[in-house]
Short mmCIF file of C-alpha atoms in Angstrom, two decimals:
data_model
loop_
_atom_site.label_atom_id
_atom_site.label_comp_id
_atom_site.label_asym_id
_atom_site.label_seq_id
_atom_site.Cartn_x
_atom_site.Cartn_y
_atom_site.Cartn_z
CA UNK A 1 43.77 62.08 136.29
CA UNK A 2 47.30 63.14 135.24
CA UNK A 3 48.86 60.68 132.86
CA UNK A 4 45.50 59.68 131.39
CA UNK A 5 45.95 58.68 127.79
CA UNK A 6 43.56 60.87 125.81
CA UNK A 7 42.80 60.24 122.15
CA UNK A 8 44.77 62.76 120.11
CA UNK A 9 41.75 63.59 117.98
CA UNK A 10 40.16 64.98 121.16
CA UNK A 11 42.64 67.89 121.03
CA UNK A 12 42.63 68.85 124.68
CA UNK A 13 45.21 68.88 127.45
CA UNK A 14 42.50 68.77 130.11
CA UNK A 15 42.94 65.06 131.05
CA UNK A 16 46.63 65.69 131.83
CA UNK A 17 46.11 68.51 134.36
CA UNK A 18 46.33 67.33 137.98
CA UNK A 19 43.64 68.82 140.20
CA UNK A 20 44.80 71.30 142.83
CA UNK A 21 48.38 71.34 141.55
CA UNK A 22 50.89 74.14 141.99
CA UNK A 23 53.21 75.37 139.27
CA UNK A 24 55.88 72.74 139.90
CA UNK A 25 53.32 69.94 139.74
CA UNK A 26 51.81 71.40 136.58
CA UNK A 27 55.22 71.65 134.98
CA UNK A 28 55.93 68.00 135.75
CA UNK A 29 52.52 66.90 134.46
CA UNK A 30 52.87 68.94 131.26
CA UNK A 31 55.98 66.92 130.39
CA UNK A 32 53.67 63.96 129.73
CA UNK A 33 50.98 65.90 127.82
CA UNK A 34 49.63 64.13 124.76
CA UNK A 35 46.65 66.42 124.25
CA UNK A 36 47.45 67.04 120.58
CA UNK A 37 49.88 65.59 118.01
CA UNK A 38 52.52 68.34 118.42
CA UNK A 39 54.28 66.31 121.12
CA UNK A 40 55.31 63.68 118.55
CA UNK A 41 58.03 65.75 116.88
CA UNK A 42 58.99 68.18 119.65
CA UNK A 43 61.97 67.40 121.85
CA UNK A 44 60.06 68.20 125.05
CA UNK A 45 57.30 70.25 126.61
CA UNK A 46 58.36 73.84 127.31
CA UNK A 47 56.37 75.10 130.29
CA UNK A 48 56.32 78.61 131.73
CA UNK A 49 58.96 79.84 134.15
CA UNK A 50 59.73 82.82 136.35
CA UNK A 51 58.46 84.44 139.51
CA UNK A 52 55.54 82.32 140.83
CA UNK A 53 53.59 85.41 141.88
CA UNK A 54 54.83 87.85 139.26
CA UNK A 55 53.01 91.12 138.77
CA UNK A 56 53.40 90.73 135.00
CA UNK A 57 52.99 87.62 132.85
CA UNK A 58 54.46 87.59 129.35
CA UNK A 59 52.65 85.27 126.94
CA UNK A 60 54.20 84.34 123.61
CA UNK A 61 53.24 81.97 120.84
CA UNK A 62 55.18 78.72 121.18
CA UNK A 63 58.73 77.53 121.85
CA UNK A 64 61.29 78.04 119.14
CA UNK A 65 64.17 75.79 118.14
CA UNK A 66 66.44 76.74 121.06
CA UNK A 67 63.59 76.67 123.57
CA UNK A 68 62.63 73.19 122.40
CA UNK A 69 66.20 71.98 122.89
CA UNK A 70 66.74 73.65 126.28
CA UNK A 71 63.27 73.19 127.74
CA UNK A 72 62.78 76.84 128.78
CA UNK A 73 60.80 79.65 127.10
CA UNK A 74 62.44 82.66 125.47
CA UNK A 75 66.07 81.53 125.67
CA UNK A 76 66.77 81.99 121.94
CA UNK A 77 67.51 85.19 119.99
CA UNK A 78 63.94 86.51 120.39
CA UNK A 79 64.17 85.99 124.14
CA UNK A 80 67.42 87.91 124.40
CA UNK A 81 65.90 90.78 122.41
CA UNK A 82 62.82 90.71 124.65
CA UNK A 83 64.93 90.92 127.82
CA UNK A 84 66.74 93.96 126.41
CA UNK A 85 63.46 95.63 125.44
CA UNK A 86 61.91 94.92 128.85
CA UNK A 87 64.88 96.41 130.68
CA UNK A 88 64.83 99.47 128.44
CA UNK A 89 61.11 99.90 129.10
CA UNK A 90 61.58 99.68 132.88
CA UNK A 91 60.41 96.10 133.55
CA UNK A 92 62.77 93.71 135.31
CA UNK A 93 62.77 90.46 133.27
CA UNK A 94 63.72 88.57 136.43
CA UNK A 95 60.50 89.61 138.12
CA UNK A 96 58.21 88.41 135.31
CA UNK A 97 56.58 85.06 134.59
CA UNK A 98 57.16 83.99 130.99
CA UNK A 99 55.18 81.37 129.09
CA UNK A 100 53.69 80.47 125.72
CA UNK A 101 50.17 79.79 124.51
CA UNK A 102 51.37 76.47 123.01
CA UNK A 103 53.87 74.33 124.91
CA UNK A 104 55.37 72.26 122.07
CA UNK A 105 57.48 73.44 119.12
CA UNK A 106 55.69 73.17 115.77
CA UNK A 107 58.01 73.18 112.77
CA UNK A 108 58.75 72.00 109.27
CA UNK A 109 62.07 70.74 107.89
CA UNK A 110 63.95 72.87 105.36
CA UNK A 111 66.18 71.30 102.75
CA UNK A 112 69.00 70.67 102.14
CA UNK A 113 70.31 71.02 105.72
CA UNK A 114 66.96 70.05 107.22
CA UNK A 115 66.84 73.01 109.58
CA UNK A 116 63.72 73.19 111.72
CA UNK A 117 61.59 76.12 110.58
CA UNK A 118 58.90 77.57 112.84
CA UNK A 119 55.32 76.94 111.77
CA UNK A 120 52.42 78.82 113.38
CA UNK A 121 50.11 76.71 115.56
CA UNK A 122 46.53 76.23 114.40
CA UNK A 123 43.54 77.47 116.37
CA UNK A 124 42.78 73.85 117.23
CA UNK A 125 46.27 73.38 118.70
CA UNK A 126 46.01 76.63 120.65
CA UNK A 127 42.67 75.54 122.07
CA UNK A 128 44.04 72.12 123.01
CA UNK A 129 46.85 73.73 124.99
CA UNK A 130 44.57 76.33 126.58
CA UNK A 131 44.07 74.49 129.90
CA UNK A 132 47.77 74.82 130.72
CA UNK A 133 47.74 78.58 130.15
CA UNK A 134 44.51 78.96 132.13
CA UNK A 135 46.05 77.07 135.04
CA UNK A 136 49.18 79.26 134.96
CA UNK A 137 47.07 82.42 135.01
CA UNK A 138 45.00 81.14 137.93
CA UNK A 139 48.09 80.34 140.01
CA UNK A 140 50.31 83.34 139.20
CA UNK A 141 47.43 85.87 139.29
CA UNK A 142 49.38 88.61 137.50
CA UNK A 143 48.30 92.23 137.68
CA UNK A 144 49.03 92.59 133.98
CA UNK A 145 49.42 90.27 130.99
CA UNK A 146 51.70 91.30 128.13
CA UNK A 147 50.48 89.63 124.94
CA UNK A 148 53.36 88.98 122.53
CA UNK A 149 51.99 88.59 119.03
CA UNK A 150 48.91 87.37 117.23
CA UNK A 151 48.89 83.74 118.36
CA UNK A 152 49.05 84.65 122.04
CA UNK A 153 46.33 87.24 121.50
CA UNK A 154 44.04 84.76 119.79
CA UNK A 155 44.64 82.19 122.53
CA UNK A 156 43.59 84.69 125.20
CA UNK A 157 41.13 86.96 123.42
CA UNK A 158 39.66 84.93 120.58
CA UNK A 159 40.21 84.39 116.88
CA UNK A 160 39.18 87.95 115.94
CA UNK A 161 42.23 89.40 117.73
CA UNK A 162 44.48 91.60 115.59
CA UNK A 163 47.60 92.87 117.30
CA UNK A 164 47.87 95.91 115.02
CA UNK A 165 44.45 97.16 116.11
CA UNK A 166 45.08 97.17 119.88
CA UNK A 167 48.83 97.23 120.46
CA UNK A 168 50.13 99.66 123.06
CA UNK A 169 46.77 100.11 124.80
CA UNK A 170 45.66 98.81 128.18
CA UNK A 171 42.78 96.38 127.66
CA UNK A 172 40.43 95.05 130.30
CA UNK A 173 38.86 91.69 129.54
CA UNK A 174 37.45 88.69 131.38
CA UNK A 175 39.59 85.63 130.72
CA UNK A 176 38.73 82.22 132.14
CA UNK A 177 36.26 83.86 134.51
CA UNK A 178 38.74 86.39 135.92
CA UNK A 179 39.03 90.09 135.05
CA UNK A 180 42.43 90.77 133.50
CA UNK A 181 44.39 93.78 132.29
CA UNK A 182 46.42 93.26 129.13
CA UNK A 183 48.82 95.15 126.90
CA UNK A 184 49.39 93.69 123.44
CA UNK A 185 52.48 94.11 121.32
CA UNK A 186 54.34 92.28 118.55
CA UNK A 187 56.29 89.11 119.16
CA UNK A 188 60.02 89.91 119.44
CA UNK A 189 60.78 87.43 116.67
CA UNK A 190 59.01 89.78 114.25
CA UNK A 191 61.64 92.42 115.04
CA UNK A 192 64.37 89.96 114.09
CA UNK A 193 62.64 89.24 110.78
CA UNK A 194 62.78 92.88 109.66
CA UNK A 195 64.22 93.39 106.18
CA UNK A 196 67.03 95.76 107.09
CA UNK A 197 68.63 97.61 110.00
CA UNK A 198 66.41 100.66 109.64
CA UNK A 199 63.21 98.62 109.68
CA UNK A 200 64.54 96.48 112.54
CA UNK A 201 65.32 99.54 114.67
CA UNK A 202 61.87 101.00 114.06
CA UNK A 203 60.23 97.68 115.00
CA UNK A 204 62.35 97.43 118.14
CA UNK A 205 61.46 100.98 119.20
CA UNK A 206 57.78 100.14 118.70
CA UNK A 207 58.13 97.08 120.94
CA UNK A 208 59.83 99.13 123.64
CA UNK A 209 57.13 101.82 123.41
CA UNK A 210 54.40 99.21 123.95
CA UNK A 211 56.30 97.73 126.89
CA UNK A 212 56.61 101.19 128.43
CA UNK A 213 52.81 101.32 128.49
CA UNK A 214 52.89 98.10 130.49
CA UNK A 215 55.57 99.52 132.81
CA UNK A 216 53.49 102.62 133.50
CA UNK A 217 50.45 100.50 134.26
CA UNK A 218 52.46 98.43 136.75
CA UNK A 219 53.86 101.60 138.35
#
C-alpha cells in the first residue's frame, strides 16, 4: 500500500507504488518514498514531467541542485542545454516526457562554502528507484527512449552498459517485459564539464548528432 513504511535496508520503492495509479497519483505517492536513504538529505522527490503520452521519453541520471530545489527535472543548466540540443535536432522539448532513473538528489558538501556537489548514484540506489521508472514507462508507452548518460543506461539496460559503445545507434531491447527502442547519448551535464570552448562545442555537436538519430527514428 502507498505510504507503507519500508525498512531502508530493503532498498526498494515497491511498497510506495499505489496499484493502478496514473501519473499524477504516482507523482503524489513518490513524494513520500522512503525506499532508500537518499530521501534523508534531498529537499524533495523529483518525479518525471511532460506529455503523458509522449512519443519520446528522455531518461537522465538524477536531479541536480536546481532540480532538487524546484522539484522538476532538467530545469538547471544541463536542462537548458538539452532543450537547445533537442530543438536543433528536430525534437520539440514540449512534446517529450522527461524523467530520471533516480528521483532524489545525491550529493556531497564542498568546503568552505558547503556547495552541494553531485555524486553518482550506486547500482543499489538505481535498483531501489527502478519501480518508479518502470511505472512511468508502462503509463507513457513511448515509441522511443533517449538514454542520457551511463547511469540511465545502466538502470534500463544493466550494469554492463557503456554509453560510448552504443551511442547514436537505435537499440531494440525488452525492458520490464515490453519491447522498447532506445537511442543512447551522453548526459548534457558532461558537455558543460568540458575543459574548454573547443571541447565543449565538439561535445555539444556530438549530443545533437545522437539526438538527430532519435528524431529520424520518430519521423
